[in-house]
């Protein structure tokens, strides 16, 4: 079995509903189960800043499929939930990014793991550290909790979540 962390964000329409739909879709996949999830955070957009605030979560999954197939599953869920890729880093109904997959380093054209920008994104690190406070970079062994680059990014706790099942009901 493999373990992966996935970041999920939404900044269009019923944002909370989109997060729930994405978690439900992953959890109902035969070869994926969602083990734990962070609280829901309301976060200022990073990158292209002239867009609405996001809701973000991070989940931990256990899966029998490899990272490339997990990416395909994530992209299918984005597609099913109506994501249309227009502006790079622009608004999106739902976005699923694989952050970490076991302790693997992957450098393929369509997939880089660990996610290359995760260490500079508070909307990733704060929810990730909520569910995995001891998590380290697979190569450097450096704790993600030591990243200082994110202090000026707004991340507000929106909703405490007590469990995956409760969240997707
Ligand atoms: O990479 C994920 C999409 N995204 C986000 C996001 O999910 N949250 C915030 N706060 N900013 C973002 N910029 C991008 S692109």
PDB file of C-alpha atoms and ligand atoms in Angstrom:
ATOM      1  CA  UNK A   1       0.000   0.000   0.000  1.00  0.00           C
ATOM      2  CA  UNK A   2       1.095   3.545  -0.728  1.00  0.00           C
ATOM      3  CA  UNK A   3       0.516   6.778   1.102  1.00  0.00           C
ATOM      4  CA  UNK A   4      -0.027  10.163  -0.540  1.00  0.00           C
ATOM      5  CA  UNK A   5      -0.952  13.693   0.444  1.00  0.00           C
ATOM      6  CA  UNK A   6      -3.200  15.711  -1.839  1.00  0.00           C
ATOM      7  CA  UNK A   7      -4.031  19.423  -1.709  1.00  0.00           C
ATOM      8  CA  UNK A   8      -7.551  20.410  -2.791  1.00  0.00           C
ATOM      9  CA  UNK A   9      -8.708  23.967  -3.486  1.00  0.00           C
ATOM     10  CA  UNK A  10     -11.749  25.746  -4.866  1.00  0.00           C
ATOM     11  CA  UNK A  11     -12.552  29.400  -5.515  1.00  0.00           C
ATOM     12  CA  UNK A  12     -15.630  29.327  -7.728  1.00  0.00           C
ATOM     13  CA  UNK A  13     -19.282  28.878  -6.704  1.00  0.00           C
ATOM     14  CA  UNK A  14     -20.171  26.558  -3.814  1.00  0.00           C
ATOM     15  CA  UNK A  15     -16.576  26.115  -2.720  1.00  0.00           C
ATOM     16  CA  UNK A  16     -17.267  23.870   0.292  1.00  0.00           C
ATOM     17  CA  UNK A  17     -19.522  21.641  -1.784  1.00  0.00           C
ATOM     18  CA  UNK A  18     -16.795  21.243  -4.411  1.00  0.00           C
ATOM     19  CA  UNK A  19     -14.293  20.174  -1.733  1.00  0.00           C
ATOM     20  CA  UNK A  20     -16.795  17.646  -0.354  1.00  0.00           C
ATOM     21  CA  UNK A  21     -17.556  16.286  -3.828  1.00  0.00           C
ATOM     22  CA  UNK A  22     -13.834  15.846  -4.512  1.00  0.00           C
ATOM     23  CA  UNK A  23     -13.166  14.037  -1.215  1.00  0.00           C
ATOM     24  CA  UNK A  24     -16.244  11.855  -1.717  1.00  0.00           C
ATOM     25  CA  UNK A  25     -15.160  10.952  -5.253  1.00  0.00           C
ATOM     26  CA  UNK A  26     -11.676   9.955  -4.098  1.00  0.00           C
ATOM     27  CA  UNK A  27     -12.970   8.011  -1.116  1.00  0.00           C
ATOM     28  CA  UNK A  28     -15.448   6.072  -3.237  1.00  0.00           C
ATOM     29  CA  UNK A  29     -12.746   5.007  -5.693  1.00  0.00           C
ATOM     30  CA  UNK A  30     -12.057   1.261  -5.357  1.00  0.00           C
ATOM     31  CA  UNK A  31      -8.325   1.690  -4.947  1.00  0.00           C
ATOM     32  CA  UNK A  32      -8.168   4.843  -2.848  1.00  0.00           C
ATOM     33  CA  UNK A  33      -9.256   5.535   0.705  1.00  0.00           C
ATOM     34  CA  UNK A  34      -9.055   8.865   2.468  1.00  0.00           C
ATOM     35  CA  UNK A  35      -7.371   8.301   5.833  1.00  0.00           C
ATOM     36  CA  UNK A  36      -7.406  11.795   7.266  1.00  0.00           C
ATOM     37  CA  UNK A  37      -8.109  15.369   6.357  1.00  0.00           C
ATOM     38  CA  UNK A  38      -7.325  18.836   7.607  1.00  0.00           C
ATOM     39  CA  UNK A  39      -9.740  21.527   8.620  1.00  0.00           C
ATOM     40  CA  UNK A  40     -11.061  23.812   5.900  1.00  0.00           C
ATOM     41  CA  UNK A  41      -9.077  27.040   5.463  1.00  0.00           C
ATOM     42  CA  UNK A  42     -10.018  30.237   3.649  1.00  0.00           C
ATOM     43  CA  UNK A  43      -6.924  31.449   1.846  1.00  0.00           C
ATOM     44  CA  UNK A  44      -5.847  34.446  -0.195  1.00  0.00           C
ATOM     45  CA  UNK A  45      -4.944  33.558  -3.783  1.00  0.00           C
ATOM     46  CA  UNK A  46      -1.267  32.925  -4.447  1.00  0.00           C
ATOM     47  CA  UNK A  47       0.274  33.390  -7.884  1.00  0.00           C
ATOM     48  CA  UNK A  48      -2.389  35.170  -9.869  1.00  0.00           C
ATOM     49  CA  UNK A  49      -3.813  37.366  -7.099  1.00  0.00           C
ATOM     50  CA  UNK A  50      -6.683  39.101  -8.931  1.00  0.00           C
ATOM     51  CA  UNK A  51      -9.202  36.355  -8.147  1.00  0.00           C
ATOM     52  CA  UNK A  52     -11.492  35.269  -5.322  1.00  0.00           C
ATOM     53  CA  UNK A  53     -10.270  33.667  -2.100  1.00  0.00           C
ATOM     54  CA  UNK A  54      -9.981  29.890  -2.031  1.00  0.00           C
ATOM     55  CA  UNK A  55     -11.127  27.229   0.355  1.00  0.00           C
ATOM     56  CA  UNK A  56      -8.313  24.719   0.830  1.00  0.00           C
ATOM     57  CA  UNK A  57      -7.807  21.381   2.533  1.00  0.00           C
ATOM     58  CA  UNK A  58      -5.139  18.676   2.530  1.00  0.00           C
ATOM     59  CA  UNK A  59      -6.011  14.996   2.711  1.00  0.00           C
ATOM     60  CA  UNK A  60      -3.970  11.867   3.277  1.00  0.00           C
ATOM     61  CA  UNK A  61      -4.871   8.853   1.171  1.00  0.00           C
ATOM     62  CA  UNK A  62      -3.869   5.217   1.148  1.00  0.00           C
ATOM     63  CA  UNK A  63      -3.852   3.694  -2.316  1.00  0.00           C
ATOM     64  CA  UNK A  64      -2.845   0.621  -4.294  1.00  0.00           C
ATOM     65  CA  UNK A  65      -2.325   2.630  -7.496  1.00  0.00           C
ATOM     66  CA  UNK A  66       0.916   4.297  -8.548  1.00  0.00           C
ATOM     67  CA  UNK A  67       1.444   8.068  -8.589  1.00  0.00           C
ATOM     68  CA  UNK A  68       0.716   8.429 -12.312  1.00  0.00           C
ATOM     69  CA  UNK A  69      -2.592   6.615 -12.032  1.00  0.00           C
ATOM     70  CA  UNK A  70      -3.425   8.625  -8.931  1.00  0.00           C
ATOM     71  CA  UNK A  71      -2.811  11.778 -10.997  1.00  0.00           C
ATOM     72  CA  UNK A  72      -5.204  10.469 -13.648  1.00  0.00           C
ATOM     73  CA  UNK A  73      -7.842   9.804 -10.976  1.00  0.00           C
ATOM     74  CA  UNK A  74      -7.399  13.367  -9.654  1.00  0.00           C
ATOM     75  CA  UNK A  75      -7.699  14.847 -13.141  1.00  0.00           C
ATOM     76  CA  UNK A  76     -10.817  12.794 -13.862  1.00  0.00           C
ATOM     77  CA  UNK A  77     -12.408  14.106 -10.667  1.00  0.00           C
ATOM     78  CA  UNK A  78     -11.522  17.708 -11.630  1.00  0.00           C
ATOM     79  CA  UNK A  79     -13.087  17.092 -15.007  1.00  0.00           C
ATOM     80  CA  UNK A  80     -16.246  15.469 -13.587  1.00  0.00           C
ATOM     81  CA  UNK A  81     -16.720  18.365 -11.191  1.00  0.00           C
ATOM     82  CA  UNK A  82     -16.572  20.782 -14.090  1.00  0.00           C
ATOM     83  CA  UNK A  83     -13.102  22.230 -14.030  1.00  0.00           C
ATOM     84  CA  UNK A  84     -12.155  23.904 -17.283  1.00  0.00           C
ATOM     85  CA  UNK A  85      -8.470  24.800 -17.698  1.00  0.00           C
ATOM     86  CA  UNK A  86      -8.327  28.390 -18.969  1.00  0.00           C
ATOM     87  CA  UNK A  87      -6.028  30.902 -17.232  1.00  0.00           C
ATOM     88  CA  UNK A  88      -2.903  29.271 -15.758  1.00  0.00           C
ATOM     89  CA  UNK A  89      -3.120  29.807 -11.996  1.00  0.00           C
ATOM     90  CA  UNK A  90      -6.593  31.319 -12.552  1.00  0.00           C
ATOM     91  CA  UNK A  91      -9.922  30.604 -10.811  1.00  0.00           C
ATOM     92  CA  UNK A  92     -11.029  26.994 -10.580  1.00  0.00           C
ATOM     93  CA  UNK A  93     -14.025  24.973  -9.432  1.00  0.00           C
ATOM     94  CA  UNK A  94     -11.720  22.401  -7.954  1.00  0.00           C
ATOM     95  CA  UNK A  95      -8.042  21.609  -8.146  1.00  0.00           C
ATOM     96  CA  UNK A  96      -6.321  18.470  -6.846  1.00  0.00           C
ATOM     97  CA  UNK A  97      -2.528  18.462  -6.546  1.00  0.00           C
ATOM     98  CA  UNK A  98      -0.466  15.490  -5.427  1.00  0.00           C
ATOM     99  CA  UNK A  99       2.001  16.863  -2.860  1.00  0.00           C
ATOM    100  CA  UNK A 100       3.812  13.737  -1.701  1.00  0.00           C
ATOM    101  CA  UNK A 101       3.704  10.078  -2.700  1.00  0.00           C
ATOM    102  CA  UNK A 102       5.445   7.787  -0.202  1.00  0.00           C
ATOM    103  CA  UNK A 103       9.010   9.127  -0.023  1.00  0.00           C
ATOM    104  CA  UNK A 104       9.277   9.135  -3.797  1.00  0.00           C
ATOM    105  CA  UNK A 105      10.948  11.682  -6.020  1.00  0.00           C
ATOM    106  CA  UNK A 106       9.226  11.863  -9.381  1.00  0.00           C
ATOM    107  CA  UNK A 107      10.361  14.087 -12.216  1.00  0.00           C
ATOM    108  CA  UNK A 108       8.142  13.350 -15.166  1.00  0.00           C
ATOM    109  CA  UNK A 109       6.743  15.744 -17.743  1.00  0.00           C
ATOM    110  CA  UNK A 110       3.278  15.712 -16.228  1.00  0.00           C
ATOM    111  CA  UNK A 111       4.074  15.006 -12.575  1.00  0.00           C
ATOM    112  CA  UNK A 112       6.668  16.330 -10.155  1.00  0.00           C
ATOM    113  CA  UNK A 113       6.668  14.969  -6.590  1.00  0.00           C
ATOM    114  CA  UNK A 114       7.237  16.402  -4.033  1.00  0.00           C
ATOM    115  CA  UNK A 115       5.125  19.197  -5.495  1.00  0.00           C
ATOM    116  CA  UNK A 116       7.719  21.805  -6.553  1.00  0.00           C
ATOM    117  CA  UNK A 117       5.961  24.814  -5.008  1.00  0.00           C
ATOM    118  CA  UNK A 118       4.461  23.288  -1.864  1.00  0.00           C
ATOM    119  CA  UNK A 119       7.162  24.655   0.469  1.00  0.00           C
ATOM    120  CA  UNK A 120       6.320  28.241  -0.500  1.00  0.00           C
ATOM    121  CA  UNK A 121       2.531  27.974  -0.174  1.00  0.00           C
ATOM    122  CA  UNK A 122       0.890  28.589   3.178  1.00  0.00           C
ATOM    123  CA  UNK A 123      -2.416  27.240   1.820  1.00  0.00           C
ATOM    124  CA  UNK A 124      -0.637  23.884   1.449  1.00  0.00           C
ATOM    125  CA  UNK A 125       1.702  23.842   4.437  1.00  0.00           C
ATOM    126  CA  UNK A 126      -0.721  24.914   7.160  1.00  0.00           C
ATOM    127  CA  UNK A 127      -3.341  22.203   6.433  1.00  0.00           C
ATOM    128  CA  UNK A 128      -0.593  19.632   5.723  1.00  0.00           C
ATOM    129  CA  UNK A 129       1.117  20.294   9.039  1.00  0.00           C
ATOM    130  CA  UNK A 130      -2.215  20.065  10.849  1.00  0.00           C
ATOM    131  CA  UNK A 131      -2.514  16.398   9.854  1.00  0.00           C
ATOM    132  CA  UNK A 132       1.199  15.506   9.559  1.00  0.00           C
ATOM    133  CA  UNK A 133       3.220  17.774  11.855  1.00  0.00           C
ATOM    134  CA  UNK A 134       6.400  15.699  11.545  1.00  0.00           C
ATOM    135  CA  UNK A 135       6.431  15.535   7.760  1.00  0.00           C
ATOM    136  CA  UNK A 136       9.838  15.960   6.105  1.00  0.00           C
ATOM    137  CA  UNK A 137      11.066  16.506   2.565  1.00  0.00           C
ATOM    138  CA  UNK A 138      11.953  13.030   1.220  1.00  0.00           C
ATOM    139  CA  UNK A 139      15.373  14.183  -0.073  1.00  0.00           C
ATOM    140  CA  UNK A 140      16.630  16.735   2.382  1.00  0.00           C
ATOM    141  CA  UNK A 141      14.970  15.355   5.502  1.00  0.00           C
ATOM    142  CA  UNK A 142      14.096  18.952   6.298  1.00  0.00           C
ATOM    143  CA  UNK A 143      10.884  19.510   8.257  1.00  0.00           C
ATOM    144  CA  UNK A 144       8.216  21.345   6.298  1.00  0.00           C
ATOM    145  CA  UNK A 145       7.334  23.113   9.557  1.00  0.00           C
ATOM    146  CA  UNK A 146      10.616  25.012   9.265  1.00  0.00           C
ATOM    147  CA  UNK A 147       9.661  26.778   6.044  1.00  0.00           C
ATOM    148  CA  UNK A 148       9.597  30.502   6.766  1.00  0.00           C
ATOM    149  CA  UNK A 149       8.582  31.781   3.345  1.00  0.00           C
ATOM    150  CA  UNK A 150       4.854  31.743   3.951  1.00  0.00           C
ATOM    151  CA  UNK A 151       4.206  34.030   6.875  1.00  0.00           C
ATOM    152  CA  UNK A 152       2.723  36.895   4.860  1.00  0.00           C
ATOM    153  CA  UNK A 153       0.078  34.717   3.164  1.00  0.00           C
ATOM    154  CA  UNK A 154      -3.419  34.861   4.629  1.00  0.00           C
ATOM    155  CA  UNK A 155      -4.786  31.492   5.777  1.00  0.00           C
ATOM    156  CA  UNK A 156      -7.809  31.548   8.089  1.00  0.00           C
ATOM    157  CA  UNK A 157      -9.433  28.583   9.773  1.00  0.00           C
ATOM    158  CA  UNK A 158     -12.931  28.366   8.253  1.00  0.00           C
ATOM    159  CA  UNK A 159     -14.287  25.049   9.547  1.00  0.00           C
ATOM    160  CA  UNK A 160     -12.933  22.444  11.944  1.00  0.00           C
ATOM    161  CA  UNK A 161     -13.412  18.941  10.573  1.00  0.00           C
ATOM    162  CA  UNK A 162     -13.727  16.028  12.943  1.00  0.00           C
ATOM    163  CA  UNK A 163     -13.484  13.237  10.364  1.00  0.00           C
ATOM    164  CA  UNK A 164     -13.693  12.292   6.732  1.00  0.00           C
ATOM    165  CA  UNK A 165     -17.028  10.468   7.008  1.00  0.00           C
ATOM    166  CA  UNK A 166     -18.658  13.448   8.692  1.00  0.00           C
ATOM    167  CA  UNK A 167     -17.278  15.819   6.064  1.00  0.00           C
ATOM    168  CA  UNK A 168     -18.624  13.897   3.070  1.00  0.00           C
ATOM    169  CA  UNK A 169     -22.066  13.067   4.484  1.00  0.00           C
TER     170      UNK A 169
HETATM  171  O1  LIG B   1      -2.448  25.214  -7.012  1.00  0.00           O
HETATM  172  C1  LIG B   1      -3.693  25.184  -6.521  1.00  0.00           C
HETATM  173  C2  LIG B   1      -4.558  26.296  -7.021  1.00  0.00           C
HETATM  174  N1  LIG B   1      -4.171  27.587  -6.457  1.00  0.00           N
HETATM  175  C3  LIG B   1      -4.463  28.083  -5.236  1.00  0.00           C
HETATM  176  C4  LIG B   1      -5.139  27.530  -4.124  1.00  0.00           C
HETATM  177  O2  LIG B   1      -5.627  26.391  -4.105  1.00  0.00           O
HETATM  178  N2  LIG B   1      -5.225  28.350  -3.034  1.00  0.00           N
HETATM  179  C5  LIG B   1      -4.696  29.605  -2.995  1.00  0.00           C
HETATM  180  N3  LIG B   1      -4.838  30.328  -1.913  1.00  0.00           N
HETATM  181  N4  LIG B   1      -4.040  30.132  -4.068  1.00  0.00           N
HETATM  182  C6  LIG B   1      -3.916  29.360  -5.159  1.00  0.00           C
HETATM  183  N5  LIG B   1      -3.311  29.660  -6.312  1.00  0.00           N
HETATM  184  C7  LIG B   1      -3.469  28.568  -7.070  1.00  0.00           C
HETATM  185  S1  LIG B   1      -2.843  28.429  -8.670  1.00  0.00           S
END
